Coordinates of C-alpha atoms in Angstrom, one line a residue:
X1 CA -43.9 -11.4 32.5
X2 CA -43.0 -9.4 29.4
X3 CA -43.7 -5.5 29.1
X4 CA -45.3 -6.3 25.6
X5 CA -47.9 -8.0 27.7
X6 CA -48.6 -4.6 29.4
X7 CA -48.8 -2.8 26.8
X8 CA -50.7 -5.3 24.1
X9 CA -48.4 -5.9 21.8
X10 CA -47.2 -8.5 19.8
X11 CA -43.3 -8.5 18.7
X12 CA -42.2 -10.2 16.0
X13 CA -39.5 -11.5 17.8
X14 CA -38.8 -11.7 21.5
X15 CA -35.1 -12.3 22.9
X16 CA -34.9 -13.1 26.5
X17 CA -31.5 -13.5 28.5
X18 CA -29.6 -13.1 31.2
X19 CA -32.5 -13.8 34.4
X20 CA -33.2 -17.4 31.9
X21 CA -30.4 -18.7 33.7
X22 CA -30.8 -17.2 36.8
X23 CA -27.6 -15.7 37.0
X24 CA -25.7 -19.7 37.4
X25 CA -25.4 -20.3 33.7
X26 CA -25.8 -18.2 30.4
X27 CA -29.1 -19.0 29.1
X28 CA -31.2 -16.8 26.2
X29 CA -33.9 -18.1 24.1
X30 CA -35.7 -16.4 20.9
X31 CA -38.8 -16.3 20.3
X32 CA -40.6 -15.8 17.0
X33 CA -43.7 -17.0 14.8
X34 CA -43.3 -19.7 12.3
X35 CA -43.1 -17.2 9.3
X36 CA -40.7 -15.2 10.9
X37 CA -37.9 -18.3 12.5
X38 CA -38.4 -19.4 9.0
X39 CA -36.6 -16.8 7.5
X40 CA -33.2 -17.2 9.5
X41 CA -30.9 -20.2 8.4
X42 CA -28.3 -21.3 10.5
X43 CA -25.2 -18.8 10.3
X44 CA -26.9 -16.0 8.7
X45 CA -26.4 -13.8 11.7
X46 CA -23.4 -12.5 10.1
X47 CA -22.4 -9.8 12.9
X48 CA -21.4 -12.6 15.5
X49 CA -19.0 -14.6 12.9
X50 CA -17.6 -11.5 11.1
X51 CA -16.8 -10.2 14.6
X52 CA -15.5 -13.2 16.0
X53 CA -13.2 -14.0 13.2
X54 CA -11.5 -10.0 14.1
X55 CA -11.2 -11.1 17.7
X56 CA -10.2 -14.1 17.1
X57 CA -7.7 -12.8 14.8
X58 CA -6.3 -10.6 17.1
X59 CA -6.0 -13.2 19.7
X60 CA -4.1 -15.4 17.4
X61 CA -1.6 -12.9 16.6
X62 CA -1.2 -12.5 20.5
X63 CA -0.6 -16.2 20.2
X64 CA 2.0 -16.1 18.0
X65 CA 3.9 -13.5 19.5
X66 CA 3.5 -15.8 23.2
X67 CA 3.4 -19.5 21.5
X68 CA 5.1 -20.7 24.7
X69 CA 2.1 -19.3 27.5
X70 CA -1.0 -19.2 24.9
X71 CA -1.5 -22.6 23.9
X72 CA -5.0 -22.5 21.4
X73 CA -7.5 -19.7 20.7
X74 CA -10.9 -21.7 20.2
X75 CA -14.7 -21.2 19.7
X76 CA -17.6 -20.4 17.3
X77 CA -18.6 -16.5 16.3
X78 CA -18.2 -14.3 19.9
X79 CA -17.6 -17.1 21.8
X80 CA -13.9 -17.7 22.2
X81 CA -11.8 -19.5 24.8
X82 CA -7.9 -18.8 24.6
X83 CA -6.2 -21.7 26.9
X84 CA -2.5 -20.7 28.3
X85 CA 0.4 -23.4 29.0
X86 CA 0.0 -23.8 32.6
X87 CA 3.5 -24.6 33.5
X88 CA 4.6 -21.7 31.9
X89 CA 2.1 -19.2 33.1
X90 CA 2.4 -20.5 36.8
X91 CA 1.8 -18.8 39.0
X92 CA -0.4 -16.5 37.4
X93 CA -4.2 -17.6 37.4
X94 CA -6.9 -17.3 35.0
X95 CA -8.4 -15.7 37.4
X96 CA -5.6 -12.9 37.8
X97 CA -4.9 -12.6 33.7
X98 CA -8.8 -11.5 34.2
X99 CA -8.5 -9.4 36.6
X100 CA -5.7 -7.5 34.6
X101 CA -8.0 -7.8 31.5
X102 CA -10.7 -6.1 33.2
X103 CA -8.2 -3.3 34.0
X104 CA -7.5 -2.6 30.4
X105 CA -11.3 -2.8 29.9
X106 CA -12.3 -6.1 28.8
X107 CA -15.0 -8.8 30.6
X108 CA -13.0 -11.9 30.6
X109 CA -13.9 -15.4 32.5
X110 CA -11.9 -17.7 33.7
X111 CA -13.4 -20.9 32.9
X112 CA -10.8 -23.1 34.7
X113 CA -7.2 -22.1 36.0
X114 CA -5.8 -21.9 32.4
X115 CA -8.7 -21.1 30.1
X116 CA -10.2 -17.4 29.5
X117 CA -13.6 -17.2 27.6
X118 CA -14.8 -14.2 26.0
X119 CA -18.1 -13.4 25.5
X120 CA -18.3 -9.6 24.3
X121 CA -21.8 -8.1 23.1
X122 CA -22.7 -8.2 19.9
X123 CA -22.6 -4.5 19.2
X124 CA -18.5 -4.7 19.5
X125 CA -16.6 -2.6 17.0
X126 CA -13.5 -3.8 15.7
X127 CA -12.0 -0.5 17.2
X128 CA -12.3 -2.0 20.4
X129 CA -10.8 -5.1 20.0
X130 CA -7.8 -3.9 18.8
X131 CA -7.2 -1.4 21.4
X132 CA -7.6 -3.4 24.3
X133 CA -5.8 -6.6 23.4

């Protein structure tokens, strides 16, 4: 299943992702020894929570220069959700504000009519955040 198995050897850690959900939901798993899971705590994967807090930042400002069509900027490390007042974004879509997004750049998904997730890579510089939003 794993090229490691081809070519005999044994990682210390093995991340798997994308084909776990089979392409309906986003599912990834890691895999590690005892002696090595032990030495990650919770949180210590700093590069996800320093990242999210600068695109999170930036998507607050955005807020506060829009308070009347963003109404919250939510999630944990890369995984943010910015919801929009639908009554005042009407009749503009999720979808569409996507589509647009994806113009400028940027993988966006609309997780209902008036809710955008990100989910950018871990390997995002703060360059790019600030440029595209």
């Amino acid at each position: 299943m794993l090229a490691c198995e081809w070519e005999e050897v044994r990682p210390d850690i093995v991340i798997l992702g994308k084909a776990s959900g089979g392409g309906v939901i986003p599912v990834s798993a890691v895999l590690a020894d005892k002696d090595v899971m032990l030495c990650i705590q919770p949180g210590q994967h700093g590069r996800s929570a320093q990242m999210g807090e600068e695109l999170a930042g930036q998507l607050l400002k955005i807020q506060q220069q829009y308070p009347d069509y963003v109404k919250e900027v939510r999630g944990r490390g890369l995984f943010i959700g910015v919801e929009f007042n639908s009554k005042n974004l009407f009749p503009v879509s999720g979808y569409e504000l996507c589509k647009k997004l994806k113009y400028r750049g940027v993988l966006a998904k609309p997780t209902h009519d008036t809710i955008i997730r990100f989910t950018p890579p871990l390997c995002i510089s703060p360059d790019f955040t600030e440029a595209k939003l």
